[in-house]
Short mmCIF file of C-alpha atoms in Angstrom, two decimals:
data_model
loop_
_atom_site.label_atom_id
_atom_site.label_comp_id
_atom_site.label_asym_id
_atom_site.label_seq_id
_atom_site.Cartn_x
_atom_site.Cartn_y
_atom_site.Cartn_z
CA MET A 296 124.54 186.80 71.84
CA LYS A 297 122.83 185.55 68.71
CA VAL A 298 121.99 181.84 68.64
CA ALA A 299 120.83 179.54 65.84
CA VAL A 300 119.11 176.25 66.64
CA VAL A 301 119.25 173.80 63.76
CA GLY A 302 117.06 170.74 64.22
CA LEU A 303 113.69 171.46 65.83
CA GLY A 304 112.86 167.90 66.79
CA ALA A 305 111.57 166.79 70.17
CA MET A 306 114.60 168.18 72.02
CA GLY A 307 115.67 170.92 69.62
CA LEU A 308 112.30 172.68 69.62
CA GLU A 309 112.13 172.74 73.40
CA MET A 310 115.70 174.04 73.72
CA ALA A 311 115.02 176.71 71.10
CA THR A 312 111.82 177.78 72.87
CA TRP A 313 113.59 178.15 76.19
CA LEU A 314 116.65 179.89 74.76
CA ALA A 315 114.41 182.36 72.90
CA THR A 316 113.42 183.75 76.30
CA LYS A 317 117.10 184.56 76.97
CA PHE A 318 118.72 185.31 73.62
CA GLU A 319 118.02 186.31 70.04
CA VAL A 320 117.25 182.88 68.56
CA VAL A 321 116.62 181.85 64.96
CA GLY A 322 115.62 178.28 64.16
CA TYR A 323 115.55 175.95 61.19
CA ASP A 324 114.27 172.45 60.49
CA ILE A 325 113.69 170.60 57.24
CA ALA A 326 110.12 169.78 58.35
CA PRO A 327 107.71 172.71 57.77
CA GLU A 328 105.46 171.60 60.65
CA ARG A 329 108.38 171.87 63.10
CA MET A 330 109.17 175.34 61.77
CA ALA A 331 105.56 176.34 62.33
CA LEU A 332 105.71 175.12 65.92
CA GLY A 333 108.89 177.11 66.46
CA LYS A 334 107.30 180.27 65.12
CA GLU A 335 104.31 179.80 67.45
CA ARG A 336 106.73 179.69 70.36
CA GLY A 337 108.64 182.83 69.51
CA VAL A 338 111.55 181.34 67.57
CA ALA A 339 112.48 183.42 64.50
CA GLU A 340 112.34 181.53 61.21
CA ALA A 341 115.02 181.07 58.57
CA ALA A 342 114.58 179.81 55.02
CA SER A 343 117.58 177.47 55.30
CA ALA A 344 120.13 176.20 57.79
CA LYS A 345 122.72 178.42 56.13
CA GLU A 346 120.53 181.49 56.54
CA ALA A 347 119.85 180.61 60.18
CA CYS A 348 123.56 180.37 60.99
CA ASP A 349 124.84 183.33 59.00
CA GLY A 350 126.66 185.61 61.42
CA VAL A 351 125.53 183.90 64.65
CA ASP A 352 127.75 183.53 67.70
CA VAL A 353 126.58 180.02 68.59
CA ALA A 354 125.01 177.43 66.30
CA LEU A 355 123.26 174.86 68.47
CA VAL A 356 122.95 171.66 66.46
CA ALA A 357 120.50 168.87 67.28
CA VAL A 358 120.96 166.15 64.66
CA ARG A 359 120.56 162.37 64.79
CA ASN A 360 123.95 161.07 63.65
CA ARG A 361 127.34 161.81 62.07
CA GLU A 362 125.94 161.66 58.54
CA GLN A 363 123.41 164.39 59.31
CA LEU A 364 126.08 166.51 61.00
CA ASP A 365 128.46 166.24 58.04
CA ASN A 366 125.66 167.15 55.64
CA LEU A 367 124.65 170.11 57.80
CA LEU A 368 128.18 171.45 58.02
CA TYR A 369 129.49 170.72 54.53
CA GLY A 370 126.56 169.68 52.33
CA ALA A 371 124.65 171.75 49.76
CA ASP A 372 123.24 173.98 52.52
CA GLY A 373 126.41 173.69 54.61
CA ILE A 374 126.58 176.10 57.51
CA ALA A 375 130.38 175.96 57.88
CA GLU A 376 130.57 178.30 54.90
CA VAL A 377 128.75 181.11 56.73
CA LEU A 378 129.83 180.64 60.34
CA LYS A 379 132.12 183.48 61.33
CA GLU A 380 135.59 183.01 62.72
CA GLY A 381 135.46 182.80 66.50
CA SER A 382 131.93 181.37 66.57
CA ALA A 383 131.08 177.98 68.02
CA VAL A 384 129.05 174.95 67.00
CA LEU A 385 127.33 173.66 70.12
CA LEU A 386 126.61 170.00 69.42
CA THR A 387 123.90 168.54 71.67
CA SER A 388 123.64 165.19 69.86
CA THR A 389 125.09 161.79 70.65
CA ILE A 390 127.19 160.74 67.64
CA GLY A 391 130.26 159.07 69.18
CA ILE A 392 133.68 160.09 70.43
CA ALA A 393 135.77 159.65 67.27
CA ALA A 394 133.19 161.42 65.11
CA VAL A 395 133.27 164.53 67.30
CA GLU A 396 137.06 164.59 67.46
CA GLU A 397 137.26 164.47 63.67
CA VAL A 398 134.64 167.17 63.10
CA ALA A 399 136.24 169.42 65.75
CA ALA A 400 139.58 169.20 63.94
CA GLN A 401 137.92 170.16 60.64
CA LEU A 402 136.15 173.16 62.13
CA LYS A 403 139.26 174.36 63.98
CA LYS A 404 141.02 174.86 60.64
CA GLN A 405 138.33 177.49 59.88
CA GLY A 406 138.66 179.17 63.27
CA ILE A 407 135.34 177.71 64.46
CA GLY A 408 135.09 175.98 67.82
CA LEU A 409 133.19 172.80 68.59
CA VAL A 410 131.56 172.58 72.00
CA ASP A 411 130.76 168.91 72.55
CA ALA A 412 127.69 169.18 74.80
CA PRO A 413 125.36 166.17 74.65
CA VAL A 414 122.23 166.64 76.72
CA SER A 415 120.10 164.36 78.87
CA GLY A 416 116.74 164.85 80.56
CA GLY A 417 114.07 164.68 77.88
CA PRO A 418 111.88 167.28 76.11
CA ALA A 419 109.91 168.44 79.16
CA ARG A 420 113.08 169.36 81.03
CA ALA A 421 114.63 170.88 77.90
CA GLY A 422 111.73 173.33 77.74
CA LYS A 423 112.55 174.57 81.25
CA GLY A 424 116.34 174.83 81.01
CA ASP A 425 116.56 171.83 83.33
CA LEU A 426 118.91 169.53 81.43
CA LEU A 427 122.04 167.64 82.39
CA VAL A 428 124.68 168.91 79.97
CA THR A 429 128.08 167.21 79.95
CA VAL A 430 130.65 169.26 78.06
CA GLY A 431 133.92 168.47 76.37
CA ALA A 432 135.54 171.65 75.02
CA TYR A 433 138.72 173.67 75.08
CA GLU A 434 138.68 176.29 77.82
CA GLU A 435 138.33 179.33 75.55
CA GLU A 436 135.42 177.79 73.66
CA TYR A 437 133.74 176.55 76.83
CA ASN A 438 133.83 180.04 78.32
CA PHE A 439 132.56 181.57 75.07
CA ALA A 440 129.51 179.27 74.98
CA LEU A 441 128.96 179.34 78.75
CA PRO A 442 125.99 181.77 78.71
CA VAL A 443 124.06 179.40 76.42
CA LEU A 444 125.18 176.30 78.31
CA ASP A 445 124.13 177.86 81.62
CA ALA A 446 120.71 178.71 80.20
CA MET A 447 120.15 175.15 78.97
CA ALA A 448 121.29 173.30 82.05
CA SER A 449 120.29 172.83 85.65
CA THR A 450 123.36 170.61 85.95
CA LEU A 451 126.35 171.60 83.84
CA VAL A 452 129.45 169.41 84.07
CA TRP A 453 132.64 170.26 82.22
CA VAL A 454 133.98 166.73 81.97
CA GLY A 455 137.04 167.36 79.81
CA LYS A 456 139.03 170.13 78.12
CA ALA A 457 138.67 168.75 74.59
CA PRO A 458 135.84 167.85 72.21
CA GLY A 459 134.99 164.17 72.50
CA LYS A 460 134.97 164.08 76.30
CA GLY A 461 131.31 165.12 76.36
CA GLN A 462 130.55 162.20 74.05
CA ALA A 463 132.51 159.87 76.33
CA MET A 464 130.41 160.92 79.32
CA LYS A 465 127.17 160.64 77.33
CA THR A 466 128.19 157.15 76.23
CA VAL A 467 128.41 156.10 79.87
CA ASN A 468 125.08 157.81 80.53
CA GLN A 469 123.39 156.03 77.61
CA LEU A 470 124.69 152.66 78.74
CA LEU A 471 122.64 153.07 81.91
CA CYS A 472 119.63 154.66 80.21
CA GLY A 473 119.40 151.94 77.57
CA ILE A 474 119.65 149.18 80.16
CA HIS A 475 117.12 150.86 82.44
CA ILE A 476 114.49 151.23 79.68
CA ALA A 477 114.87 147.59 78.65
CA ALA A 478 114.88 146.39 82.26
CA GLY A 479 111.78 148.44 83.06
CA ALA A 480 110.00 146.94 80.05
CA GLU A 481 110.94 143.44 81.19
CA ALA A 482 109.66 144.12 84.71
CA LEU A 483 106.33 145.54 83.54
CA ALA A 484 105.85 142.74 81.01
CA LEU A 485 106.46 140.21 83.77
CA ALA A 486 104.01 142.01 86.04
CA GLY A 487 101.38 141.81 83.31
CA LYS A 488 101.99 138.12 82.64
CA LEU A 489 101.74 137.38 86.38
CA GLY A 490 98.29 138.96 86.41
CA LEU A 491 99.24 142.10 88.30
CA ASP A 492 97.71 145.48 87.62
CA GLN A 493 100.65 147.12 85.85
CA GLU A 494 99.76 150.66 87.01
CA VAL A 495 99.70 149.49 90.61
CA ALA A 496 102.93 147.56 90.09
CA LEU A 497 104.62 150.65 88.61
CA LYS A 498 103.52 152.80 91.53
CA ALA A 499 104.89 150.25 93.97
CA LEU A 500 108.20 149.95 92.12
CA MET A 501 108.64 153.72 92.02
CA SER A 502 108.24 153.82 95.81
CA GLY A 503 111.07 151.42 96.59
CA ALA A 504 114.65 150.50 95.82
CA ALA A 505 113.82 149.54 92.21
CA GLU A 506 112.85 153.12 91.35
CA SER A 507 114.62 154.83 88.45
CA PHE A 508 114.04 157.89 86.28
CA MET A 509 113.62 155.76 83.16
CA LEU A 510 111.14 153.44 84.84
CA GLY A 511 109.05 156.39 86.00
CA ASP A 512 109.25 158.18 82.66
CA ARG A 513 108.90 155.26 80.22
CA GLY A 514 106.79 152.99 82.44
CA PRO A 515 103.38 154.56 81.73
CA ARG A 516 104.01 154.49 77.96
CA ALA A 517 105.30 150.91 78.12
CA ILE A 518 102.04 149.92 79.83
CA GLN A 519 100.09 151.71 77.10
CA ALA A 520 102.04 149.80 74.46
CA TYR A 521 101.50 146.48 76.30
CA LYS A 522 97.75 147.12 76.24
CA GLY A 523 97.75 147.90 72.52
CA GLU A 524 97.26 151.64 72.98
CA THR A 525 99.21 154.23 71.00
CA ALA A 526 101.86 155.84 73.19
CA GLU A 527 103.17 159.33 72.52
CA VAL A 528 106.58 159.22 70.82
CA ARG A 529 108.99 161.15 73.01
CA SER A 530 112.14 159.23 72.13
CA ARG A 531 112.22 156.93 69.10
CA LEU A 532 113.35 153.35 69.51
CA ASP A 533 115.83 153.68 66.65
CA ILE A 534 117.68 156.36 68.63
CA PHE A 535 118.60 153.73 71.19
CA VAL A 536 119.66 151.36 68.42
CA LYS A 537 122.19 154.06 67.50
CA ASP A 538 123.14 154.94 71.07
CA MET A 539 123.60 151.36 72.28
CA GLY A 540 125.72 150.73 69.20
CA ILE A 541 127.91 153.66 70.26
CA VAL A 542 128.11 152.17 73.77
CA THR A 543 129.18 148.70 72.65
CA ASP A 544 131.62 150.08 70.05
CA ALA A 545 133.23 152.32 72.68
CA ALA A 546 133.55 149.39 75.07
CA LYS A 547 135.22 147.28 72.39
CA SER A 548 137.66 150.11 71.61
CA VAL A 549 139.01 150.00 75.18
CA GLY A 550 138.75 146.24 75.63
CA ILE A 551 135.98 146.13 78.22
CA ALA A 552 133.03 143.74 78.23
CA VAL A 553 129.54 145.20 78.68
CA PRO A 554 127.33 142.10 78.53
CA VAL A 555 124.22 143.71 80.04
CA ALA A 556 124.42 146.65 77.62
CA ALA A 557 124.97 144.22 74.73
CA ALA A 558 121.84 142.28 75.70
CA ALA A 559 119.83 145.52 75.83
CA GLU A 560 121.21 146.50 72.41
CA GLN A 561 119.88 143.24 70.98
CA GLU A 562 116.39 144.01 72.31
CA TYR A 563 116.38 147.38 70.53
CA LEU A 564 117.66 145.74 67.34
CA MET A 565 114.85 143.19 67.57
CA GLY A 566 112.38 146.04 67.96
CA LEU A 567 113.85 147.72 64.88
CA ALA A 568 113.51 144.47 62.93
CA ASN A 569 109.87 144.30 64.07
CA GLY A 570 109.18 147.67 62.46
CA GLN A 571 109.17 149.64 65.73
CA GLY A 572 111.97 152.08 64.85
CA ALA A 573 109.70 155.14 64.71
CA MET A 574 107.76 154.11 67.83
CA ASP A 575 108.56 155.32 71.34
CA ASP A 576 111.49 153.41 72.84
CA SER A 577 109.16 152.13 75.58
CA SER A 578 107.65 149.92 72.85
CA VAL A 579 110.63 147.59 73.43
CA ILE A 580 108.13 145.86 75.73
CA HIS A 581 106.76 144.20 72.56
CA VAL A 582 110.10 142.41 72.18
CA ILE A 583 109.78 140.94 75.67
CA ALA A 584 106.07 140.18 75.28
CA PRO A 585 105.55 139.74 71.51
CA ASP A 586 101.97 138.62 71.91
CA THR A 587 100.96 142.11 73.08
CA LYS A 588 99.36 144.34 70.48
CA LYS A 589 101.38 146.81 68.44
#
């Protein structure tokens, strides 16, 4: 099976690196430095997204939003033109339910399947094939992409037999993740203001009922940010502006209130307004404690 990975960002590069140990993988990214990193890790290079996807069985796409996906598929370097009939676009991004349903319908007219497979777990786990992958796809297309899905995931859940269902599950997932990051930042900011050693506080919290994956993962970087140090960017704050917007829009569409998620969304929006969009999402701690250094 020949696989293209388009989008060698924090997650895409790690997925491409891991998949290159299992399949013939060619990668493409608009940033030359990301292409260079891919080459160092054994991922074959392509001169364009279209060249990368020409004749492949599966095109794994890691983009930021619907606009990027539309441009990738149908723009000047649009890959839909070269994808062969019977191939599949494996979308790992979080772009929203309606967006995926619309794009899937467009691709189906060309005989191309869309496997809606948003991922969760972070770059370190992506580089080990240790992701949670929640899939919405028709049965034939799910089975076709299964070798790649199995390689990517330690936990693979087929949540629905249609594109869009993967996005629905990821929306629920991101509701919790977004709240947990913001709540962890609030807790660590409070610990700091109360004069506690934040590292000691984090260790204690991770040993009890308040423990969470997001607290353990983001906590150390939030403490760095609180102290005015530069934290590594593993997940940009503006990604959670997008994702929490998807969460609250989805909730509105079915008439359910999500007041805690809405409050967390406002914290990310405040961070964006403060110029923190390109910073790690743990920097939301600056919103809670604005007197800390940025």
